[in-house]
């Protein structure tokens, strides 16, 4: 993990990380622009800021300066759920208030972190494994939507897009099977490139957009004007931050396991959360939603076997350069969504497998642990598998109920405490207990 590779190889593996996650900041800014009807110039500035902030956050998490960042191979990007909450606040209260909400929430991280770190004892492998499985399933769905589109939208499940997505997966598998050494480690990137070439041959790539515009794009500070601080408007994001900290806990543990690093959860998890907080705080002044660590890049580490944190630090540098060089940003943006989705599905599924592996060490042969895992998975997967199931609930309740990760983590923690940390009084009518340690 701490090994420094030759510069050329580090950059090559870093580019692979960038290609896997680049669609997320691009799609996040385009969604923000379309929803809020932003002008093209502002959109270009926000896209530049998204890449630059993603790069800065990746450097913080990978290199771990001071007490910020766990020195693990993490890449950061604008979060999906925080983006939706940002847009909701912007539509209800205005963009300056949404920017203020991000800044308030980033500060809230620091305030609540000392209390949260004391609760990490209640996040054993059973809880974290369950949460990672839910995260992985949710991410696979996100990747699949890039291939199929959303049900009801024009062009949903277009056969051409399905062919591109499945072909990209096939290319990735073929490269991983046929190649060895460095080429095998680059199978994900090679599959992405092969899928893009196929899309170009089928007429699905518009290269004209890559040649439009200038050479340099600089992030604009306070693009929506001076932030407005409204605690009531910021409440949805502040509530989400609790779920975000739980997710960061799981990601830190699973990433450490992927690279073979022994960590102290009470010391290292807060470093990840501080990295998220300081990057989000900086991002708030450039019009960004909350920034979070990227789950798909943990999957890249596991698939490729390249554990060096200097690779993701190199990815951070590449992301900053992309944010400053407009032609590079536009060139990456021409990769078809179906190709990115096919790659993402493979990488995201690896996250699910990592969660299953962790659950394998959670003594699921004990019926109590099986029951806790089953209930948490059922309730955590419900809003993922059936979107809008909580549409009739009040907006404040929906903030947490519609986050499968938050629900799954909460249920797993509560049931774990109830069954493993709370002793119920026994009555004289109870039958004799079974063998010691048995709850079958």
Coordinates of C-alpha atoms in Angstrom, one line a residue:
X1 CA 0.0 0.0 0.0
X2 CA 2.9 2.4 0.8
X3 CA 5.0 1.2 -2.1
X4 CA 6.0 3.9 -4.6
X5 CA 6.0 2.5 -8.2
X6 CA 7.7 4.0 -11.3
X7 CA 6.1 7.3 -12.2
X8 CA 4.8 6.1 -15.6
X9 CA 3.1 3.1 -14.1
X10 CA 1.6 5.1 -11.2
X11 CA 0.1 7.6 -13.7
X12 CA -1.3 4.8 -15.9
X13 CA -3.1 3.1 -13.0
X14 CA -4.2 6.5 -11.8
X15 CA -5.8 7.3 -15.2
X16 CA -7.7 4.0 -14.9
X17 CA -9.2 5.2 -11.6
X18 CA -10.2 8.5 -13.2
X19 CA -11.8 6.8 -16.2
X20 CA -13.9 4.6 -13.9
X21 CA -15.2 7.5 -11.8
X22 CA -15.2 10.4 -14.3
X23 CA -18.8 9.9 -15.4
X24 CA -20.0 10.7 -11.9
X25 CA -18.9 14.3 -11.6
X26 CA -19.9 14.9 -15.2
X27 CA -23.4 13.5 -14.8
X28 CA -23.8 15.3 -11.4
X29 CA -23.0 18.7 -12.9
X30 CA -25.1 18.1 -16.0
X31 CA -28.0 17.0 -13.7
X32 CA -27.5 20.2 -11.6
X33 CA -27.4 22.3 -14.7
X34 CA -30.5 20.8 -16.3
X35 CA -32.5 20.9 -13.1
X36 CA -31.6 24.5 -12.1
X37 CA -31.5 25.8 -15.7
X38 CA -27.9 27.1 -15.4
X39 CA -26.3 28.9 -18.3
X40 CA -23.5 27.1 -20.2
X41 CA -20.7 29.2 -18.9
X42 CA -21.7 28.5 -15.3
X43 CA -22.0 24.8 -16.1
X44 CA -18.4 24.7 -17.5
X45 CA -17.1 26.4 -14.3
X46 CA -19.0 23.9 -12.1
X47 CA -17.6 21.0 -14.1
X48 CA -14.1 22.3 -13.6
X49 CA -14.7 22.7 -9.9
X50 CA -16.1 19.1 -9.6
X51 CA -12.9 17.7 -11.1
X52 CA -10.5 19.9 -9.1
X53 CA -12.3 19.2 -5.8
X54 CA -12.4 15.5 -6.5
X55 CA -8.6 15.7 -7.1
X56 CA -7.9 17.6 -3.9
X57 CA -10.1 15.2 -1.9
X58 CA -8.3 12.2 -3.4
X59 CA -4.9 13.7 -2.5
X60 CA -6.1 14.3 1.1
X61 CA -7.5 10.8 1.6
X62 CA -4.6 9.1 -0.1
X63 CA -1.7 11.0 1.5
X64 CA -3.3 11.8 4.9
X65 CA -1.8 15.1 5.8
X66 CA -2.1 15.9 9.6
X67 CA -5.3 14.3 10.9
X68 CA -7.1 14.4 7.6
X69 CA -7.3 11.3 5.4
X70 CA -6.6 7.6 6.4
X71 CA -3.7 7.1 3.9
X72 CA -5.7 4.6 2.0
X73 CA -6.3 4.4 -1.8
X74 CA -9.4 6.5 -1.9
X75 CA -10.8 8.7 -4.7
X76 CA -13.5 11.4 -4.0
X77 CA -16.4 12.7 -6.0
X78 CA -19.7 14.6 -5.6
X79 CA -22.1 12.3 -3.8
X80 CA -25.4 11.2 -5.5
X81 CA -27.8 11.4 -2.5
X82 CA -26.2 14.8 -1.4
X83 CA -26.7 16.1 -4.9
X84 CA -30.4 15.3 -4.8
X85 CA -30.7 17.0 -1.4
X86 CA -28.7 20.0 -2.7
X87 CA -31.1 20.4 -5.6
X88 CA -34.1 20.1 -3.4
X89 CA -32.8 22.9 -1.1
X90 CA -31.9 25.0 -4.1
X91 CA -35.4 24.7 -5.6
X92 CA -37.1 25.5 -2.3
X93 CA -34.8 28.2 -0.9
X94 CA -32.5 29.3 -3.6
X95 CA -28.9 28.4 -4.6
X96 CA -27.2 30.7 -2.1
X97 CA -29.1 28.8 0.7
X98 CA -28.1 25.4 -0.8
X99 CA -24.5 26.5 -0.8
X100 CA -24.8 27.6 2.8
X101 CA -26.4 24.3 3.7
X102 CA -23.3 22.4 2.3
X103 CA -21.0 24.6 4.4
X104 CA -23.1 24.2 7.5
X105 CA -23.2 20.4 7.1
X106 CA -19.4 20.2 6.5
X107 CA -18.9 22.0 9.8
X108 CA -21.5 19.7 11.4
X109 CA -19.3 16.8 10.6
X110 CA -16.6 18.2 12.9
X111 CA -19.0 18.9 15.7
X112 CA -20.6 15.4 15.8
X113 CA -17.5 13.4 14.9
X114 CA -16.3 13.0 18.5
X115 CA -19.6 11.4 19.6
X116 CA -19.8 9.2 16.5
X117 CA -16.3 7.9 17.0
X118 CA -17.3 6.6 20.4
X119 CA -20.1 4.5 18.8
X120 CA -17.8 2.6 16.4
X121 CA -17.7 -0.3 18.9
X122 CA -21.3 -1.0 17.7
X123 CA -20.1 -1.5 14.1
X124 CA -18.7 -5.1 14.1
X125 CA -18.2 -7.1 10.9
X126 CA -21.9 -8.2 11.0
X127 CA -23.1 -4.5 10.8
X128 CA -20.4 -3.3 8.3
X129 CA -20.7 -6.3 6.1
X130 CA -24.5 -5.9 5.8
X131 CA -24.0 -2.2 5.0
X132 CA -21.4 -2.9 2.3
X133 CA -23.7 -5.4 0.6
X134 CA -26.5 -2.8 0.5
X135 CA -24.0 -0.2 -0.8
X136 CA -22.8 -2.6 -3.5
X137 CA -26.3 -3.5 -4.7
X138 CA -27.3 0.1 -4.8
X139 CA -24.2 1.0 -6.8
X140 CA -24.8 -1.9 -9.3
X141 CA -28.3 -0.5 -9.8
X142 CA -26.7 3.0 -10.5
X143 CA -24.4 1.4 -13.1
X144 CA -27.3 -0.5 -14.7
X145 CA -29.3 2.7 -15.0
X146 CA -26.5 4.2 -17.1
X147 CA -26.9 1.3 -19.5
X148 CA -30.7 1.0 -19.6
X149 CA -31.9 4.4 -18.7
X150 CA -34.8 4.9 -16.2
X151 CA -38.1 3.0 -16.7
X152 CA -40.6 5.3 -18.4
X153 CA -38.0 7.5 -20.0
X154 CA -37.7 7.6 -23.8
X155 CA -35.2 5.0 -25.1
X156 CA -35.5 2.8 -21.9
X157 CA -33.7 -0.5 -22.4
X158 CA -32.6 0.5 -25.9
X159 CA -31.0 -2.7 -27.5
X160 CA -28.1 -0.7 -28.8
X161 CA -27.2 0.5 -25.3
X162 CA -27.7 -2.9 -23.9
X163 CA -25.3 -4.3 -26.5
X164 CA -22.7 -1.7 -25.6
X165 CA -22.9 -2.3 -21.9
X166 CA -22.8 -6.1 -22.2
X167 CA -20.0 -5.8 -24.8
X168 CA -17.9 -3.6 -22.4
X169 CA -18.3 -6.3 -19.7
X170 CA -17.3 -9.0 -22.2
X171 CA -14.2 -7.0 -23.2
X172 CA -13.2 -6.6 -19.6
X173 CA -13.6 -10.3 -18.9
X174 CA -11.7 -11.2 -22.0
X175 CA -8.8 -8.9 -21.1
X176 CA -8.7 -10.1 -17.6
X177 CA -8.6 -13.8 -18.7
X178 CA -6.2 -13.5 -21.6
X179 CA -3.6 -11.0 -20.2
X180 CA -1.2 -11.2 -17.3
X181 CA 0.8 -8.8 -15.3
X182 CA 0.2 -5.1 -15.9
X183 CA -2.2 -5.6 -18.8
X184 CA -4.4 -7.8 -16.6
X185 CA -4.4 -5.0 -13.9
X186 CA -5.5 -2.6 -16.6
X187 CA -8.4 -4.8 -17.8
X188 CA -11.0 -2.4 -16.5
X189 CA -9.5 0.5 -18.4
X190 CA -8.9 -1.5 -21.5
X191 CA -12.5 -2.8 -21.4
X192 CA -13.7 0.8 -21.1
X193 CA -11.6 1.9 -24.1
X194 CA -12.7 -1.1 -26.2
X195 CA -16.3 -0.3 -25.4
X196 CA -15.8 3.3 -26.5
X197 CA -14.2 2.2 -29.7
X198 CA -17.1 -0.1 -30.4
X199 CA -19.5 2.7 -29.8
X200 CA -17.6 4.9 -32.2
X201 CA -17.7 2.3 -34.9
X202 CA -21.5 2.0 -34.3
X203 CA -21.9 5.8 -34.6
X204 CA -22.6 6.3 -30.9
X205 CA -19.8 8.8 -30.1
X206 CA -19.9 12.5 -31.0
X207 CA -16.3 13.7 -31.2
X208 CA -17.4 17.2 -32.2
X209 CA -18.1 18.2 -28.7
X210 CA -14.5 17.5 -27.7
X211 CA -13.2 20.2 -30.1
X212 CA -15.5 23.0 -28.9
X213 CA -14.5 25.8 -26.5
X214 CA -11.3 27.1 -25.1
X215 CA -8.2 25.5 -23.6
X216 CA -8.4 26.4 -19.9
X217 CA -11.3 26.3 -17.5
X218 CA -10.9 27.7 -14.0
X219 CA -13.3 27.0 -11.1
X220 CA -15.3 30.0 -10.0
X221 CA -15.5 30.9 -6.3
X222 CA -19.0 31.5 -5.0
X223 CA -20.6 31.0 -8.4
X224 CA -24.1 31.5 -6.9
X225 CA -23.2 34.6 -4.8
X226 CA -22.6 34.9 -1.1
X227 CA -23.9 31.8 0.8
X228 CA -27.0 32.1 3.0
X229 CA -26.9 30.2 6.2
X230 CA -30.3 28.7 7.2
X231 CA -30.2 25.9 9.8
X232 CA -33.8 24.7 8.9
X233 CA -33.0 24.5 5.2
X234 CA -29.7 22.6 6.0
X235 CA -31.4 20.0 8.2
X236 CA -31.9 17.4 5.4
X237 CA -28.2 17.5 4.6
X238 CA -27.2 17.4 8.3
X239 CA -29.4 14.3 8.8
X240 CA -27.9 12.7 5.8
X241 CA -24.4 13.4 7.1
X242 CA -25.0 10.8 9.9
X243 CA -25.7 8.1 7.2
X244 CA -22.6 9.4 5.3
X245 CA -20.4 8.8 8.3
X246 CA -21.7 5.3 8.7
X247 CA -21.0 4.6 5.1
X248 CA -17.5 6.1 5.4
X249 CA -17.0 3.7 8.3
X250 CA -17.8 0.7 6.1
X251 CA -15.7 2.0 3.2
X252 CA -12.7 2.6 5.4
X253 CA -12.8 -0.9 6.9
X254 CA -13.4 -2.6 3.5
X255 CA -10.7 -0.6 1.8
X256 CA -8.2 -1.4 4.5
X257 CA -9.0 -5.1 4.1
X258 CA -8.6 -4.8 0.3
X259 CA -5.1 -3.5 0.7
X260 CA -4.2 -5.7 3.7
X261 CA -3.8 -2.8 6.2
X262 CA -4.5 -3.3 9.9
X263 CA -6.4 -0.2 11.2
X264 CA -7.8 1.1 14.4
X265 CA -11.4 2.1 13.6
X266 CA -11.6 4.7 16.3
X267 CA -8.4 6.4 14.9
X268 CA -8.6 5.9 11.2
X269 CA -12.4 6.2 10.4
X270 CA -12.5 9.8 11.8
X271 CA -9.6 10.6 9.5
X272 CA -11.7 9.6 6.5
X273 CA -14.7 11.6 7.8
X274 CA -12.5 14.6 8.4
X275 CA -11.2 14.3 4.8
X276 CA -14.8 14.2 3.5
X277 CA -15.7 17.2 5.7
X278 CA -12.8 19.5 4.8
X279 CA -13.2 18.7 1.0
X280 CA -17.0 19.4 1.3
X281 CA -16.3 22.6 3.2
X282 CA -13.9 23.8 0.4
X283 CA -16.4 22.6 -2.2
X284 CA -19.2 24.5 -0.7
X285 CA -17.4 27.8 -1.7
X286 CA -17.3 26.6 -5.3
X287 CA -20.9 25.6 -5.6
X288 CA -20.5 21.9 -5.0
X289 CA -22.7 19.4 -3.1
X290 CA -21.2 17.3 -0.4
X291 CA -18.1 15.4 -1.5
X292 CA -17.8 11.7 -0.6
X293 CA -15.3 8.8 -1.0
X294 CA -15.9 6.7 -4.1
X295 CA -17.0 3.1 -3.6
X296 CA -16.2 2.1 -7.2
X297 CA -12.5 2.8 -6.7
X298 CA -12.3 0.4 -3.8
X299 CA -13.6 -2.2 -6.3
X300 CA -10.8 -1.2 -8.8
X301 CA -8.2 -1.8 -6.1
X302 CA -9.6 -5.3 -5.5
X303 CA -10.0 -6.2 -9.2
X304 CA -6.5 -5.0 -10.2
X305 CA -4.6 -6.0 -7.1
X306 CA -2.8 -2.6 -7.2
X307 CA -2.8 -1.4 -3.6
X308 CA -0.5 1.6 -3.7
X309 CA -2.1 4.7 -2.3
X310 CA 0.2 6.7 -4.5
X311 CA -1.9 5.5 -7.5
X312 CA -5.0 7.2 -6.2
X313 CA -2.9 10.2 -5.3
X314 CA -1.8 10.3 -9.0
X315 CA -5.5 10.0 -9.9
X316 CA -6.0 13.1 -7.8
X317 CA -3.4 15.0 -9.7
X318 CA -4.9 13.9 -13.0
X319 CA -8.4 15.0 -11.8
X320 CA -7.0 18.5 -11.0
X321 CA -5.4 18.7 -14.5
X322 CA -8.7 17.6 -16.1
X323 CA -10.5 20.3 -14.2
X324 CA -8.1 22.9 -15.5
X325 CA -7.8 21.6 -19.1
X326 CA -11.1 22.1 -20.8
X327 CA -10.4 19.9 -23.9
X328 CA -9.6 16.9 -21.7
X329 CA -12.8 17.3 -19.7
X330 CA -14.8 17.4 -22.9
X331 CA -13.0 14.4 -24.4
X332 CA -13.9 12.3 -21.3
X333 CA -17.4 13.4 -21.5
X334 CA -18.0 11.8 -24.9
X335 CA -17.6 8.3 -23.5
X336 CA -21.1 6.8 -23.9
X337 CA -23.1 6.3 -20.6
X338 CA -23.8 2.7 -21.6
X339 CA -20.0 1.9 -21.8
X340 CA -19.4 3.6 -18.4
X341 CA -22.3 1.7 -17.0
X342 CA -21.0 -1.7 -18.2
X343 CA -17.7 -1.0 -16.5
X344 CA -19.3 0.3 -13.4
X345 CA -21.5 -2.7 -13.0
X346 CA -18.5 -5.0 -12.8
X347 CA -16.6 -2.8 -10.4
X348 CA -19.6 -2.1 -8.2
X349 CA -20.4 -5.8 -8.0
X350 CA -17.0 -6.4 -6.5
X351 CA -18.1 -4.1 -3.6
X352 CA -21.0 -6.4 -3.0
X353 CA -18.7 -9.4 -3.0
X354 CA -16.4 -7.7 -0.4
X355 CA -19.4 -7.3 1.8
X356 CA -20.3 -10.9 1.4
X357 CA -16.7 -11.9 2.3
X358 CA -17.0 -9.8 5.5
X359 CA -20.3 -11.4 6.4
X360 CA -18.5 -14.7 6.1
X361 CA -16.5 -13.7 9.1
X362 CA -19.5 -12.6 11.1
X363 CA -20.5 -16.1 12.4
X364 CA -23.7 -16.3 10.3
X365 CA -24.0 -19.9 11.5
X366 CA -25.5 -18.4 14.6
X367 CA -29.2 -17.9 14.1
X368 CA -29.2 -14.6 15.9
X369 CA -26.6 -13.1 13.5
X370 CA -28.5 -14.6 10.5
X371 CA -31.7 -12.9 11.7
X372 CA -30.0 -9.5 12.3
X373 CA -28.5 -9.6 8.8
X374 CA -31.7 -10.7 7.1
X375 CA -33.9 -8.0 8.7
X376 CA -31.3 -5.3 8.0
X377 CA -31.0 -6.4 4.3
X378 CA -34.8 -6.6 3.9
X379 CA -35.4 -3.1 5.1
X380 CA -32.2 -1.6 3.6
X381 CA -32.9 -3.0 0.1
X382 CA -36.6 -2.0 0.1
X383 CA -36.1 1.6 -1.0
X384 CA -33.5 0.5 -3.5
X385 CA -35.6 -2.2 -5.2
X386 CA -38.8 -0.3 -5.0
X387 CA -38.1 3.5 -5.5
X388 CA -40.7 5.8 -4.1
X389 CA -42.0 3.3 -1.6
X390 CA -41.9 6.0 1.1
X391 CA -43.4 8.7 -1.1
X392 CA -46.4 9.1 1.2
X393 CA -44.3 9.9 4.2
X394 CA -43.4 13.4 5.4
X395 CA -40.4 14.9 3.6
X396 CA -38.2 14.9 6.7
X397 CA -38.8 11.2 7.3
X398 CA -38.1 10.4 3.7
X399 CA -34.6 11.8 3.9
X400 CA -33.4 8.8 5.9
X401 CA -36.0 6.2 4.9
X402 CA -35.2 6.5 1.2
X403 CA -31.5 5.9 1.9
X404 CA -31.1 2.2 1.9
X405 CA -27.6 2.4 3.4
X406 CA -28.9 4.6 6.3
X407 CA -31.8 2.3 7.0
X408 CA -29.7 -0.9 6.8
X409 CA -27.0 0.5 9.0
X410 CA -29.5 1.8 11.6
X411 CA -31.4 -1.5 11.7
X412 CA -28.2 -3.6 11.9
X413 CA -26.8 -1.5 14.7
X414 CA -30.0 -1.5 16.7
X415 CA -30.6 -5.2 16.4
X416 CA -26.9 -5.9 17.2
X417 CA -27.1 -3.9 20.4
X418 CA -30.5 -5.5 21.3
X419 CA -29.3 -9.1 20.8
X420 CA -25.7 -8.8 21.8
X421 CA -25.4 -5.9 24.3
X422 CA -28.7 -5.9 26.2
X423 CA -29.3 -8.7 28.6
X424 CA -33.0 -9.4 29.2
X425 CA -34.0 -10.7 32.7
X426 CA -34.7 -14.5 32.7
X427 CA -37.8 -15.8 34.5
X428 CA -38.1 -19.0 36.4
X429 CA -40.4 -20.5 33.7
X430 CA -37.7 -20.3 31.0
X431 CA -36.4 -23.6 29.8
X432 CA -32.8 -24.5 30.6
X433 CA -30.3 -22.8 28.4
X434 CA -28.5 -24.9 25.7
X435 CA -24.8 -25.4 25.5
X436 CA -22.6 -22.4 26.2
X437 CA -22.3 -20.0 23.3
X438 CA -25.1 -21.6 21.3
X439 CA -28.2 -19.7 20.2
X440 CA -29.4 -22.2 17.6

